[in-house]
XYZ file of C-alpha atoms in Angstrom:
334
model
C -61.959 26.785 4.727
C -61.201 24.122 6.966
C -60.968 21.384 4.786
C -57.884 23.944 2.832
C -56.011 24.242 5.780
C -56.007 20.926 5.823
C -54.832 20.078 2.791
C -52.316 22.900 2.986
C -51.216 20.905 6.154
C -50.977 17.736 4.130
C -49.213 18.707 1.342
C -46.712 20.583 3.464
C -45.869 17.470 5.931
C -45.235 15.386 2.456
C -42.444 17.945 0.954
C -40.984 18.333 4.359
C -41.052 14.693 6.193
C -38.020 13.139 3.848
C -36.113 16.489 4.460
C -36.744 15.830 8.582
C -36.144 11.896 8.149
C -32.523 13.138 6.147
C -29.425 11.416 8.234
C -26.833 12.789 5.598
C -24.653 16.367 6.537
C -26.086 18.992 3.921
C -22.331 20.261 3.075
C -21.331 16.239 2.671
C -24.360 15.822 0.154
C -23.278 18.690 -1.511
C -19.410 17.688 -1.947
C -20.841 14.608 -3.136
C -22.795 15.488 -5.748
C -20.263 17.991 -6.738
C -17.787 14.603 -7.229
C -20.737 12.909 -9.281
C -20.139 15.655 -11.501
C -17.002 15.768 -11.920
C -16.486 12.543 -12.522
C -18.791 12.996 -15.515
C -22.057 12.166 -13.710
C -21.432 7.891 -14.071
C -23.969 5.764 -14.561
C -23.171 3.995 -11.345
C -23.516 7.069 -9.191
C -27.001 7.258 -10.709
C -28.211 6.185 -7.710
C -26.505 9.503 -5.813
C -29.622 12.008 -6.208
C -30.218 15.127 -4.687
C -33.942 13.778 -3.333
C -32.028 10.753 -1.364
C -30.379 10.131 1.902
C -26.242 9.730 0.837
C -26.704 7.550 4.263
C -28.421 5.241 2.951
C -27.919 2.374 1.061
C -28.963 3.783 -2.099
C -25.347 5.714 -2.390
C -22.973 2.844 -3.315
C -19.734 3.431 -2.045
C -20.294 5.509 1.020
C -20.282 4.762 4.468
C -21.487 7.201 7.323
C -20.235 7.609 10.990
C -22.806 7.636 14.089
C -22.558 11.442 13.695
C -23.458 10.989 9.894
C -20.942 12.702 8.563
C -19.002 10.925 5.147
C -16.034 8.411 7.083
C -15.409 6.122 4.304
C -15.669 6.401 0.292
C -14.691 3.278 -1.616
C -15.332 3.412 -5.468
C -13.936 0.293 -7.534
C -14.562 -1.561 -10.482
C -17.032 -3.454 -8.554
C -19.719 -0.589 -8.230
C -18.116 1.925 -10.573
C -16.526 2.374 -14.486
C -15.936 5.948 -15.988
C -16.422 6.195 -19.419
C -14.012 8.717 -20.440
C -10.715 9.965 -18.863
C -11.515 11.746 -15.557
C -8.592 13.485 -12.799
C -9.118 12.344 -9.241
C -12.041 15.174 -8.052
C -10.557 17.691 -5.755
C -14.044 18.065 -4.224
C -13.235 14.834 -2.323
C -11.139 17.449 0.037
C -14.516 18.564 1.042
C -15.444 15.332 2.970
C -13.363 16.422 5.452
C -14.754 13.778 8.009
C -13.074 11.184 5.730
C -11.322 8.585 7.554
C -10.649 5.909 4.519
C -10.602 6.898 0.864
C -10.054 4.041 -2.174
C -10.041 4.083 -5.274
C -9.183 1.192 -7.201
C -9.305 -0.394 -10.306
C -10.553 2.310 -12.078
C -8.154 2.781 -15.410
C -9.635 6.140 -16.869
C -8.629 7.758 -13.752
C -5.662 9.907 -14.807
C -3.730 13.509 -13.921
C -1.734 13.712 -10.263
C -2.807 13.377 -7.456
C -4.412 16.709 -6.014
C -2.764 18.687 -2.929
C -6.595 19.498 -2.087
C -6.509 16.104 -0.245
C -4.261 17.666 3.035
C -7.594 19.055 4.090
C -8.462 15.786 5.276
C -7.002 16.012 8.377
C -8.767 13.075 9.146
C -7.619 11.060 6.814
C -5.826 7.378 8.549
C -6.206 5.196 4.887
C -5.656 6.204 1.550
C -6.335 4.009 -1.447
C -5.268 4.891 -5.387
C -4.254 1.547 -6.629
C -4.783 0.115 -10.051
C -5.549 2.931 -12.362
C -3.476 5.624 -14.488
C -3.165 8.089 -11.957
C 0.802 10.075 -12.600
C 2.991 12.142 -11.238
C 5.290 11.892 -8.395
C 4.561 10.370 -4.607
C 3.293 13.722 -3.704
C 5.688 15.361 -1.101
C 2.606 16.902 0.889
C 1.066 13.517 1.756
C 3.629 14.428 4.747
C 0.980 17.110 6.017
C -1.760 14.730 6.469
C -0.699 13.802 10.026
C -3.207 11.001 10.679
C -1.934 8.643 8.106
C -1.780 5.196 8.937
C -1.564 2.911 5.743
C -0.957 4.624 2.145
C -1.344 2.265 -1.062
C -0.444 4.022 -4.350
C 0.315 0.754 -6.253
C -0.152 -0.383 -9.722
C -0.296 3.028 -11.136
C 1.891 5.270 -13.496
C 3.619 7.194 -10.634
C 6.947 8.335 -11.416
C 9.798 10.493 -9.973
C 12.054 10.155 -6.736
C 10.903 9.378 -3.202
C 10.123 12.228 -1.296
C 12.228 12.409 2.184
C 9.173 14.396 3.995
C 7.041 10.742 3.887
C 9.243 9.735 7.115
C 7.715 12.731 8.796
C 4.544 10.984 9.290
C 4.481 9.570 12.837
C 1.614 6.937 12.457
C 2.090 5.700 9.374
C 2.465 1.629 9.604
C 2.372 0.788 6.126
C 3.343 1.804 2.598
C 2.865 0.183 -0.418
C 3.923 1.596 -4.069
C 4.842 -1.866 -5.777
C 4.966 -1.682 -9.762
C 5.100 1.966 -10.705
C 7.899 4.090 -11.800
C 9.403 5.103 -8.892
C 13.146 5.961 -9.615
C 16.509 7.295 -7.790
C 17.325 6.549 -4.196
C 16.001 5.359 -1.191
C 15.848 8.586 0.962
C 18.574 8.663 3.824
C 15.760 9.734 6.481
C 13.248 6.769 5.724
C 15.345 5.383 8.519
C 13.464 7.537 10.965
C 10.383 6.720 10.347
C 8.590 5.994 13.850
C 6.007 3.311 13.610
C 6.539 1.397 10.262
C 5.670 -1.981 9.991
C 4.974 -2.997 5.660
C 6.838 -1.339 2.980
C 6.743 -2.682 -0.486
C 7.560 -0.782 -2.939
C 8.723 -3.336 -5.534
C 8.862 -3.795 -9.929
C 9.767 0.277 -9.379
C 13.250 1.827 -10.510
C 14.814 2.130 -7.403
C 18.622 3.219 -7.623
C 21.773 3.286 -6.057
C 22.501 1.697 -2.181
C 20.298 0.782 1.064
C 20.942 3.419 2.939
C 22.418 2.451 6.697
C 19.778 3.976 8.176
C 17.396 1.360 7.406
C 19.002 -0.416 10.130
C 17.380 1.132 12.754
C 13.757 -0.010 11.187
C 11.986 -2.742 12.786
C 9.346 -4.193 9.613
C 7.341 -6.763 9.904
C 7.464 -6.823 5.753
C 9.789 -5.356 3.720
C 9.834 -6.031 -0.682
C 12.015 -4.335 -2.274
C 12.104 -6.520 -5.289
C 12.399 -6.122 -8.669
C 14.374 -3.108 -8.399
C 18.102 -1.863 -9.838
C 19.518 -0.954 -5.610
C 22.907 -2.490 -5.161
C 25.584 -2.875 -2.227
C 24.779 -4.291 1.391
C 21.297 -4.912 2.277
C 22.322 -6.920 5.450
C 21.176 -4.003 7.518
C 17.188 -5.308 7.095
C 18.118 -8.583 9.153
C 18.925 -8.965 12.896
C 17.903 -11.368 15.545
C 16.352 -8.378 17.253
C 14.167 -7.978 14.502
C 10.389 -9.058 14.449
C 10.526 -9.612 10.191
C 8.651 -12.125 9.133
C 9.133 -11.501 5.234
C 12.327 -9.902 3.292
C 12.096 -9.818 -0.485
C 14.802 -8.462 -2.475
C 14.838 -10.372 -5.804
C 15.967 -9.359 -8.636
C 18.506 -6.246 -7.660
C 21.999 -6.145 -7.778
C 22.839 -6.268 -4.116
C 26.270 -7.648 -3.285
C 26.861 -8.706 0.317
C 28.091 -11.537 2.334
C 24.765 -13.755 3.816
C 27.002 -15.719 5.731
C 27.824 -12.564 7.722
C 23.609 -12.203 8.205
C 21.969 -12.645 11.697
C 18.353 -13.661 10.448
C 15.330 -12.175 12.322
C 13.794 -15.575 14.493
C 10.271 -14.916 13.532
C 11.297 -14.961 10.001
C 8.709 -16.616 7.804
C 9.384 -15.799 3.960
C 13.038 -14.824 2.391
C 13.586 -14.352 -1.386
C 17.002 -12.900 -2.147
C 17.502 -14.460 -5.450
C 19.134 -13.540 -8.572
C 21.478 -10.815 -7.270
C 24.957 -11.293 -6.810
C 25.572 -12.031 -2.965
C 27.914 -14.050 -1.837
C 29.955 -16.174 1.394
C 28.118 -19.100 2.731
C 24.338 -19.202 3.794
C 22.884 -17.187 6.507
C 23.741 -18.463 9.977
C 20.481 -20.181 11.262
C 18.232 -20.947 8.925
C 17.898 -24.271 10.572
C 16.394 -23.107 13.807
C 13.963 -20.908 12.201
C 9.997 -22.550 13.021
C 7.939 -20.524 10.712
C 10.164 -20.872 7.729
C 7.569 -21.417 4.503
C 9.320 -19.565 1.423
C 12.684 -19.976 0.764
C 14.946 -18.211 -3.000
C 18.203 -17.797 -2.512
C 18.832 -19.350 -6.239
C 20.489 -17.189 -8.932
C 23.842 -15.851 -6.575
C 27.365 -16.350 -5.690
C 26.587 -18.386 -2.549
C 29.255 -21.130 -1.663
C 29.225 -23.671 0.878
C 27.380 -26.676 2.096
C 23.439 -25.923 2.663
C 22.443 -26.746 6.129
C 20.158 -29.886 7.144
C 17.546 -30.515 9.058
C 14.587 -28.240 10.147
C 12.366 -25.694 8.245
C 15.203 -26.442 5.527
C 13.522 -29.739 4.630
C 10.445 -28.033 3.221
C 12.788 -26.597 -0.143
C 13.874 -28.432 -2.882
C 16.555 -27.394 -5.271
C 14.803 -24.819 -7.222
C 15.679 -22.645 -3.821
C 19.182 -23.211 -4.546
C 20.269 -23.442 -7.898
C 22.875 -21.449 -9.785
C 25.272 -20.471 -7.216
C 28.657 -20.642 -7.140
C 29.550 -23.546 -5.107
C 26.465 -23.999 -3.092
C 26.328 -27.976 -2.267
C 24.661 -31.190 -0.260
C 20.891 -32.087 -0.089
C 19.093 -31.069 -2.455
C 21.652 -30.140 -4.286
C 24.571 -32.677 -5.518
C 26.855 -33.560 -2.497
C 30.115 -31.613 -1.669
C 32.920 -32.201 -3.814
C 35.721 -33.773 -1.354
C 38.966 -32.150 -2.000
């Protein structure tokens, strides 16, 4: 009798020691396995098993807080490939610890974006870059108050910019480059509070920069590679801490030599529009100076001397109007 006990002991302290040494949340298992399946159960979330820890190693991808709740999922081409076409999983709403979500370079990932993702009210980084994901920028990313960087690039987004996005008050970055992103920039993305990066370039951006850019303060701004027109002088200003405007490739049509250029300004690419007047004012005096297009314009004038300027040669210059001197052929003298 004794030696049964025993072994009833025994056999109960095996079945129930990996379910006492368990870090992972039950209900964050559960969303995750729910995910593995519909994503098609992947061979590289073979490794995500009911029987295992999703704190531990063994679940690629996932990243646990002290509390061990789900703060991070990252799934890439680097741990990850989906055979078929899947839709981002909606279940990912029910990690609602989430602090960072990515998913990148992942091509059979297709359908919108899901409005099940404002429950992660969490949420400071989102990741969708690189796959076939469509749609428009959803309009309720505004709800998701704890926003601080959103990348949606290199995917087959489409539509117009919603106005809400300014609504965020954290958000410091936003990247959408090569998409198909059309109509105009919104009016209120002038108000956003905190913004730092936005690049949102090779998109189908229409029609003029609004004025109330103006009162934005970016470290980075690209808006390359788009169809915007008109005055885009209200990105510079001495006051300014940019460090890299890039708008090549538009049809902006302003007068540079009217520009006040930010003094921290590192990299500025405003070629092949149609701008025109002299250089900006001060390109000399600017230190950090290391990328330089202005080719491809209406510029006139002598080019400047001395400086950051003697980094360029004259592929920074070439086909302008009238633009002249070092490294360019000299001014004509009239």
């Amino acid at each position: 009798m004794e030696n049964t006990i025993l072994l009833i002991l025994f056999l109960a302290s095996c079945v129930l020691t990996p379910a006492l040494s368990e870090l992972c949340n039950p209900q964050d298992k559960q969303a995750l396995l729910q995910i593995k399946k519909e994503l098609g159960n992947p061979t590289a979330l073979s490794s995500w098993l009911p029987t295992t820890d999703c704190c531990s190693p063994t679940w690629p991808g996932i990243l646990c807080d002290p509390t061990f709740r789900i703060f991070l999922m990252e799934l890439s081409d680097y741990n990850f490939n989906l055979s078929q076409a899947h839709s981002i999983p909606p279940s990912i709403a029910n990690l609602t610890y989430l602090d960072s979500l990515s998913l990148t370079r992942i091509p059979n990932l297709i359908g919108p974006i899901p409005s099940t993702l404002t429950r992660l009210t969490r949420l400071k980084h989102l990741t969708i870059s690189h796959t076939n994901i469509s749609g428009n920028v959803p309009h309720f990313l505004s709800k998701i108050k704890t926003l601080l960087t959103i990348d949606l690039s290199n995917n087959n987004l489409s539509g117009n910019l919603s106005p809400s996005l300014s609504s965020l008050p954290n958000l410091s970055d936003i990247t959408l480059n090569n998409n198909r992103i059309s109509g105009p920039i919104p009016d209120s993305f002038g108000s956003f509070a905190n913004l730092l990066g936005w690049r949102i370039s090779r998109n189908r951006l229409s029609g003029k920069i609004p004025a109330t850019l103006a009162k934005l303060n970016l470290a980075f701004v690209d808006l390359s590679q788009n169809m915007l027109e008109g005055d885009a002088s209200v990105l510079f200003g001495t006051w300014k801490h940019t460090r890299y405007i890039f708008l090549s490739k538009n049809s902006l049509a302003f007068d540079s030599g009217k520009v006040r250029l930010p003094k921290k300004l590192e990299g500025l690419d405003i070629s092949r529009n149609r701008i025109y007047g002299r250089l900006p004012q001060g390109l000399t005096a600017l230190k950090s100076l290391r990328w330089l297009k202005v080719s491809f314009n209406n510029l006139c004038g002598e080019i400047p001397q001395g400086g950051s300027l003697r980094r360029f040669n004259a592929s920074s210059y070439v086909y302008n109007k009238c633009l002249c001197a070092s490294p360019l052929p000299p001014c004509k003298a009239y």
